[in-house]
Short mmCIF file of C-alpha atoms and ligand atoms in Angstrom, two decimals:
data_model
loop_
_atom_site.label_atom_id
_atom_site.label_comp_id
_atom_site.label_asym_id
_atom_site.label_seq_id
_atom_site.Cartn_x
_atom_site.Cartn_y
_atom_site.Cartn_z
CA UNK A 1 0.17 0.08 -0.10
CA UNK A 2 1.35 3.33 -0.86
CA UNK A 3 0.56 6.02 1.55
CA UNK A 4 0.17 9.37 -0.53
CA UNK A 5 -1.13 11.40 2.45
CA UNK A 6 -0.96 11.57 5.95
CA UNK A 7 -2.12 15.28 6.20
CA UNK A 8 -3.78 16.32 9.34
CA UNK A 9 -7.60 16.85 9.20
CA UNK A 10 -7.20 20.66 9.34
CA UNK A 11 -5.64 20.91 5.73
CA UNK A 12 -8.17 22.34 3.35
CA UNK A 13 -6.38 21.90 -0.06
CA UNK A 14 -8.49 23.01 -2.85
CA UNK A 15 -9.27 20.90 -5.90
CA UNK A 16 -7.15 21.55 -8.83
CA UNK A 17 -8.95 22.04 -12.17
CA UNK A 18 -7.65 18.81 -13.45
CA UNK A 19 -9.02 17.09 -10.42
CA UNK A 20 -12.51 18.55 -11.09
CA UNK A 21 -12.55 17.71 -14.67
CA UNK A 22 -11.72 14.21 -14.04
CA UNK A 23 -14.43 13.72 -11.35
CA UNK A 24 -17.02 15.48 -13.81
CA UNK A 25 -16.12 13.13 -16.65
CA UNK A 26 -16.08 9.84 -14.41
CA UNK A 27 -18.69 10.72 -11.83
CA UNK A 28 -16.30 9.15 -9.26
CA UNK A 29 -12.69 9.05 -8.10
CA UNK A 30 -10.38 6.34 -6.66
CA UNK A 31 -8.02 7.63 -3.99
CA UNK A 32 -5.60 4.87 -3.16
CA UNK A 33 -3.97 4.82 0.23
CA UNK A 34 -5.28 8.23 1.51
CA UNK A 35 -6.33 6.85 5.13
CA UNK A 36 -3.14 6.39 7.13
CA UNK A 37 -2.60 3.05 8.70
CA UNK A 38 -2.95 3.96 12.27
CA UNK A 39 -6.48 5.35 11.37
CA UNK A 40 -7.54 2.39 9.35
CA UNK A 41 -6.56 0.09 12.25
CA UNK A 42 -8.71 2.35 14.39
CA UNK A 43 -11.77 2.28 12.08
CA UNK A 44 -11.26 -1.56 11.52
CA UNK A 45 -11.50 -2.01 15.27
CA UNK A 46 -14.71 0.16 15.43
CA UNK A 47 -16.14 -1.85 12.52
CA UNK A 48 -15.42 -5.13 14.46
CA UNK A 49 -16.93 -3.64 17.78
CA UNK A 50 -20.26 -2.41 16.21
CA UNK A 51 -20.38 -5.66 14.13
CA UNK A 52 -20.06 -7.57 17.54
CA UNK A 53 -22.64 -5.44 19.41
CA UNK A 54 -25.06 -5.57 16.51
CA UNK A 55 -24.73 -9.34 16.33
CA UNK A 56 -25.59 -9.73 19.98
CA UNK A 57 -28.70 -7.54 19.61
CA UNK A 58 -29.82 -9.34 16.46
CA UNK A 59 -29.25 -6.57 14.11
CA UNK A 60 -27.70 -8.81 11.27
CA UNK A 61 -29.42 -9.98 8.35
CA UNK A 62 -29.71 -13.44 7.00
CA UNK A 63 -26.57 -13.26 4.87
CA UNK A 64 -24.57 -12.23 8.19
CA UNK A 65 -24.24 -8.74 7.07
CA UNK A 66 -24.60 -5.56 9.14
CA UNK A 67 -25.89 -2.36 7.39
CA UNK A 68 -25.55 0.25 10.35
CA UNK A 69 -27.31 3.66 9.33
CA UNK A 70 -26.10 6.72 10.99
CA UNK A 71 -22.91 4.98 11.51
CA UNK A 72 -20.84 8.27 12.46
CA UNK A 73 -23.27 8.64 15.62
CA UNK A 74 -22.03 5.21 16.84
CA UNK A 75 -18.35 6.02 16.91
CA UNK A 76 -16.05 8.93 17.41
CA UNK A 77 -13.59 7.63 15.02
CA UNK A 78 -16.09 7.35 12.21
CA UNK A 79 -17.31 11.11 13.05
CA UNK A 80 -13.90 12.12 12.57
CA UNK A 81 -13.68 11.02 9.22
CA UNK A 82 -16.63 13.51 8.28
CA UNK A 83 -13.85 16.23 7.63
CA UNK A 84 -10.70 14.02 6.84
CA UNK A 85 -8.88 16.13 4.70
CA UNK A 86 -7.89 13.90 1.80
CA UNK A 87 -11.45 12.83 1.15
CA UNK A 88 -13.09 15.97 2.43
CA UNK A 89 -11.45 18.33 0.09
CA UNK A 90 -13.47 16.61 -2.53
CA UNK A 91 -16.71 17.00 -0.83
CA UNK A 92 -16.53 20.69 -0.21
CA UNK A 93 -14.74 21.13 -3.54
CA UNK A 94 -17.63 19.67 -5.45
CA UNK A 95 -20.66 20.46 -3.27
CA UNK A 96 -19.45 23.79 -1.26
CA UNK A 97 -20.05 25.00 2.48
CA UNK A 98 -23.74 24.42 2.69
CA UNK A 99 -23.76 20.78 3.52
CA UNK A 100 -24.06 17.93 6.32
CA UNK A 101 -24.07 14.27 6.31
CA UNK A 102 -28.01 13.15 5.83
CA UNK A 103 -27.05 9.50 5.51
CA UNK A 104 -23.97 7.49 6.46
CA UNK A 105 -23.68 3.55 6.93
CA UNK A 106 -21.20 0.89 8.11
CA UNK A 107 -21.18 -2.00 5.99
CA UNK A 108 -19.89 -5.41 7.06
CA UNK A 109 -20.45 -8.23 4.60
CA UNK A 110 -19.08 -11.77 5.42
CA UNK A 111 -18.71 -14.19 2.71
CA UNK A 112 -22.11 -15.48 1.62
CA UNK A 113 -22.12 -18.63 -0.38
CA UNK A 114 -25.97 -19.31 -0.71
CA UNK A 115 -27.11 -19.52 -4.32
CA UNK A 116 -30.20 -17.29 -5.01
CA UNK A 117 -32.05 -15.70 -7.99
CA UNK A 118 -29.72 -12.94 -9.11
CA UNK A 119 -31.30 -9.48 -8.24
CA UNK A 120 -30.60 -6.29 -10.45
CA UNK A 121 -29.37 -3.86 -7.83
CA UNK A 122 -28.12 -1.07 -10.26
CA UNK A 123 -29.39 2.21 -8.92
CA UNK A 124 -28.67 5.91 -8.80
CA UNK A 125 -28.80 7.16 -4.97
CA UNK A 126 -31.50 9.40 -3.73
CA UNK A 127 -34.70 7.33 -4.19
CA UNK A 128 -37.57 9.84 -4.72
CA UNK A 129 -35.14 12.61 -5.77
CA UNK A 130 -35.01 10.87 -9.08
CA UNK A 131 -38.73 10.88 -9.61
CA UNK A 132 -39.95 13.80 -7.64
CA UNK A 133 -37.66 16.43 -9.13
CA UNK A 134 -37.46 14.82 -12.54
CA UNK A 135 -37.29 16.80 -15.72
CA UNK A 136 -40.00 15.64 -17.77
CA UNK A 137 -38.53 14.41 -21.04
CA UNK A 138 -41.27 15.16 -23.41
CA UNK A 139 -40.96 18.78 -22.31
CA UNK A 140 -37.47 19.43 -21.56
CA UNK A 141 -35.54 16.66 -23.19
CA UNK A 142 -33.22 14.33 -21.10
CA UNK A 143 -31.58 16.78 -18.90
CA UNK A 144 -29.27 15.32 -16.39
CA UNK A 145 -30.67 15.09 -12.85
CA UNK A 146 -29.03 17.59 -10.24
CA UNK A 147 -26.29 15.85 -8.39
CA UNK A 148 -27.78 16.58 -4.92
CA UNK A 149 -25.44 14.52 -2.89
CA UNK A 150 -22.05 13.03 -3.00
CA UNK A 151 -20.56 10.05 -1.28
CA UNK A 152 -17.36 8.97 0.40
CA UNK A 153 -16.56 5.31 0.58
CA UNK A 154 -13.62 4.43 2.99
CA UNK A 155 -12.31 0.87 2.32
CA UNK A 156 -11.56 -1.15 5.49
CA UNK A 157 -10.76 -4.52 4.03
CA UNK A 158 -8.83 -5.94 1.17
CA UNK A 159 -11.09 -5.93 -1.90
CA UNK A 160 -8.06 -5.95 -4.42
CA UNK A 161 -9.33 -9.32 -5.73
CA UNK A 162 -12.60 -9.49 -7.63
CA UNK A 163 -15.69 -11.40 -6.19
CA UNK A 164 -15.20 -9.95 -2.59
CA UNK A 165 -18.44 -7.99 -2.66
CA UNK A 166 -17.11 -4.88 -4.34
CA UNK A 167 -19.06 -1.93 -5.24
CA UNK A 168 -19.62 -1.98 -9.06
CA UNK A 169 -20.09 1.29 -11.05
CA UNK A 170 -20.24 2.26 -14.75
CA UNK A 171 -17.73 5.28 -15.21
CA UNK A 172 -19.31 8.23 -16.69
CA UNK A 173 -22.92 7.06 -16.16
CA UNK A 174 -23.75 9.82 -13.74
CA UNK A 175 -25.24 11.89 -16.58
CA UNK A 176 -27.69 9.20 -17.70
CA UNK A 177 -30.99 9.35 -16.22
CA UNK A 178 -32.02 6.15 -17.38
CA UNK A 179 -30.27 2.57 -17.37
CA UNK A 180 -31.77 -0.64 -19.12
CA UNK A 181 -33.30 -3.19 -16.75
CA UNK A 182 -33.13 -6.73 -17.88
CA UNK A 183 -35.63 -9.30 -16.58
CA UNK A 184 -33.81 -12.47 -18.06
CA UNK A 185 -32.03 -14.10 -15.15
CA UNK A 186 -28.85 -15.07 -17.15
CA UNK A 187 -28.53 -11.31 -18.18
CA UNK A 188 -29.13 -10.18 -14.60
CA UNK A 189 -26.35 -12.39 -13.37
CA UNK A 190 -24.06 -11.22 -16.20
CA UNK A 191 -24.55 -7.58 -15.40
CA UNK A 192 -24.36 -4.46 -17.56
CA UNK A 193 -21.52 -3.77 -20.14
CA UNK A 194 -18.97 -1.60 -18.87
CA UNK A 195 -19.39 -2.35 -15.38
CA UNK A 196 -16.16 -1.67 -13.07
CA UNK A 197 -15.65 -3.40 -9.67
CA UNK A 198 -13.83 -0.93 -7.07
CA UNK A 199 -10.64 -3.06 -6.49
CA UNK A 200 -8.95 -1.56 -3.45
CA UNK A 201 -6.88 -1.93 -0.32
CA UNK A 202 -7.78 -0.89 3.17
CA UNK A 203 -7.13 2.86 3.45
CA UNK A 204 -8.14 3.62 -0.11
CA UNK A 205 -11.27 5.77 -0.57
CA UNK A 206 -13.70 6.30 -3.40
CA UNK A 207 -15.64 9.67 -3.95
CA UNK A 208 -18.71 9.22 -6.05
CA UNK A 209 -21.56 11.48 -7.53
CA UNK A 210 -24.92 9.99 -6.43
CA UNK A 211 -26.09 9.88 -9.86
CA UNK A 212 -23.37 7.35 -10.76
CA UNK A 213 -24.89 4.21 -11.62
CA UNK A 214 -23.72 1.44 -9.15
CA UNK A 215 -24.50 -1.73 -7.45
CA UNK A 216 -23.45 -4.05 -4.54
CA UNK A 217 -22.15 -7.39 -5.38
CA UNK A 218 -22.15 -10.80 -3.57
CA UNK A 219 -19.09 -11.59 -1.40
CA UNK A 220 -18.24 -14.89 -2.82
CA UNK A 221 -14.63 -14.83 -1.21
CA UNK A 222 -13.49 -15.84 2.23
CA UNK A 223 -12.65 -12.32 3.19
CA UNK A 224 -15.28 -10.27 5.13
CA UNK A 225 -15.96 -6.98 3.30
CA UNK A 226 -15.84 -3.82 5.55
CA UNK A 227 -16.76 -0.36 4.02
CA UNK A 228 -17.73 3.00 5.72
CA UNK A 229 -19.96 5.21 3.53
CA UNK A 230 -20.77 8.81 4.38
CA UNK A 231 -23.08 10.89 2.03
CA UNK A 232 -23.36 14.67 2.21
CA UNK A 233 -26.14 16.71 0.94
CA UNK A 234 -27.14 20.36 1.15
CA UNK A 235 -28.62 21.79 4.52
CA UNK A 236 -31.93 22.22 3.00
CA UNK A 237 -32.34 18.53 2.30
CA UNK A 238 -33.92 16.50 5.01
CA UNK A 239 -31.93 13.95 6.90
CA UNK A 240 -32.17 10.10 5.80
CA UNK A 241 -30.74 8.34 8.81
CA UNK A 242 -31.58 8.65 12.50
CA UNK A 243 -28.77 10.53 14.08
CA UNK A 244 -29.90 11.75 17.54
CA UNK A 245 -27.46 14.35 18.84
CA UNK A 246 -26.62 13.68 22.53
CA UNK A 247 -24.92 17.01 23.65
CA UNK A 248 -24.04 15.38 26.91
CA UNK A 249 -22.05 12.66 25.37
CA UNK A 250 -18.28 12.21 25.12
CA UNK A 251 -18.76 11.64 21.30
CA UNK A 252 -20.36 15.12 20.89
CA UNK A 253 -17.74 16.82 23.21
CA UNK A 254 -14.93 15.36 21.04
CA UNK A 255 -16.37 17.06 17.86
CA UNK A 256 -15.07 20.28 16.07
CA UNK A 257 -17.56 22.88 15.09
CA UNK A 258 -17.22 21.70 11.32
CA UNK A 259 -17.82 18.20 12.35
CA UNK A 260 -20.77 19.35 14.51
CA UNK A 261 -22.26 21.08 11.21
CA UNK A 262 -21.62 17.82 9.48
CA UNK A 263 -23.73 15.54 11.70
CA UNK A 264 -26.53 18.15 11.15
CA UNK A 265 -26.27 20.61 14.14
CA UNK A 266 -26.30 23.69 11.99
CA UNK A 267 -29.23 22.10 10.16
CA UNK A 268 -31.66 23.41 12.67
CA UNK A 269 -30.29 27.08 12.44
CA UNK A 270 -31.45 27.46 8.90
CA UNK A 271 -34.10 30.00 9.08
CA UNK A 272 -35.91 30.66 5.71
CA UNK A 273 -37.98 33.55 7.26
CA UNK A 274 -34.80 35.58 6.65
CA UNK A 275 -35.77 36.66 3.16
CA UNK A 276 -32.42 38.30 2.32
CA UNK A 277 -30.71 35.33 3.56
CA UNK A 278 -27.49 37.29 4.40
CA UNK A 279 -26.22 37.45 8.20
CA UNK A 280 -26.88 35.11 11.15
CA UNK A 281 -29.48 32.55 10.73
CA UNK A 282 -29.80 33.58 6.99
CA UNK A 283 -28.95 31.45 3.98
CA UNK A 284 -25.38 32.92 3.83
CA UNK A 285 -24.37 33.12 7.62
CA UNK A 286 -20.49 33.46 8.31
CA UNK A 287 -21.18 31.57 11.38
CA UNK A 288 -21.87 28.23 9.61
CA UNK A 289 -18.63 26.62 10.56
CA UNK A 290 -17.68 25.10 7.31
CA UNK A 291 -18.28 28.55 5.66
CA UNK A 292 -16.36 30.24 8.23
CA UNK A 293 -13.45 27.89 7.66
CA UNK A 294 -13.35 28.24 4.11
CA UNK A 295 -13.82 32.03 4.29
CA UNK A 296 -11.02 32.38 6.77
CA UNK A 297 -8.56 30.52 4.35
CA UNK A 298 -9.64 32.58 1.41
CA UNK A 299 -11.33 29.55 -0.38
CA UNK A 300 -14.69 30.93 -0.91
CA UNK A 301 -14.72 31.66 -4.76
CA UNK A 302 -17.15 33.80 -6.69
CA UNK A 303 -16.69 31.84 -9.81
CA UNK A 304 -17.70 28.62 -8.24
CA UNK A 305 -21.55 28.80 -7.45
CA UNK A 306 -21.55 26.44 -4.45
CA UNK A 307 -18.38 28.22 -3.13
CA UNK A 308 -19.93 31.57 -2.96
O1 AKG B 1 -22.54 -1.79 -0.49
C1 AKG B 1 -22.17 -1.31 -1.72
O2 AKG B 1 -21.31 -1.78 -2.33
C2 AKG B 1 -22.92 -0.12 -2.33
C3 AKG B 1 -23.95 0.28 -1.45
C4 AKG B 1 -24.57 1.64 -2.03
O3 AKG B 1 -25.34 1.47 -3.06
C5 AKG B 1 -24.34 3.08 -1.55
O4 AKG B 1 -23.64 3.22 -0.63
O5 AKG B 1 -24.96 4.01 -1.99
FE1 FE2 B 2 -26.33 3.47 -3.58
#
C-alpha cells in the first residue's frame, strides 16, 4: 500500500482544475492509500466492535451482514472522518460549504455462499429525488438530474481481488437518467456492459456522485468486506438516517464545530424566514462553521456557485 497522504484533518487543499474535470467526466474518483494505517486500524476496530454489538442484539441480516445507518453517531472515530482532509476536500470542493451528512453507513459483509436468484441492484442514490424532481423528457429533453449529494466510501478490508463484494459502477454514467433493466436471469447475472468493480486496499477511498449508476455485489470470497460510507447533501435537504445528537455525550464533546455542522447541528439553524438570507440565521451566514473555515482560508470563490 502506498501512503500518499497523512495530512492532518485541518488541511483544506482546494481541488485542482484537472481533478474537477476528471471527476465530472467519470462521476467518481478512486483515492489509493489516503487513510493512514493508524486510522485504518482504528476504523477497523470500530467496525468489528459495532459488528459484534449488533450481532448480539440481532441486527444482522440472514446473510450475516450489518448495514448500520447513522454510523457516525455510533463512533467518534467514524465521526472524525467526516472532515478528513484527503476525502473531504473533494466533498466541499464539489458541493460547497452548505452541507451536512444526511446519511452514512457501515457495511460489514461476510462471505455468503448461498445461491439465490440474482437481483438487479443497479441504481442511482436518492430514491424519490430521482422521480419527484424529474425533468419531464417530453417537455425538456433528457436533462441530467442535479447531483444533490456526494458520497465518500472508505475501504476497510482488502477488496483487491474480484468477487469480494465490491461496489460496481459504470464510469461516466452519472449524466444518464436511465439505465436498461433486464428481466432475463442470465442477463441479470451477467450484469451490464462496462461495469467496473472497485478493487482496492484498506485505506483507499472512493468519492462518487450519487447519480453514478452503481450496484453492490455478492461476497463469494473468504474475506469479510468492510466499508464506511458517508453521504453529504445540502442543509436544505432533510436527513435520511436517525442521528440523534446527544450533547451530553463524550462523542459530541470530541467534535469540532465543522464536524458538528456535518452531523446536522447547523441544520436546525437554517431560518428560511430571513428573506434576504444574509447574516446570522440566513442562507449566507458567516457563522456556519464550514463557511467560516473556508472564508478564513480565502477559499470562497465567486466563480464557483457553491463556494460563493
Ligand atoms: O455496498 C455497496 O457496495 C454499495 C452501497 C450503495 O449502493 C451505496 O452506498 O450507495
Ligand atoms: Fe447506492
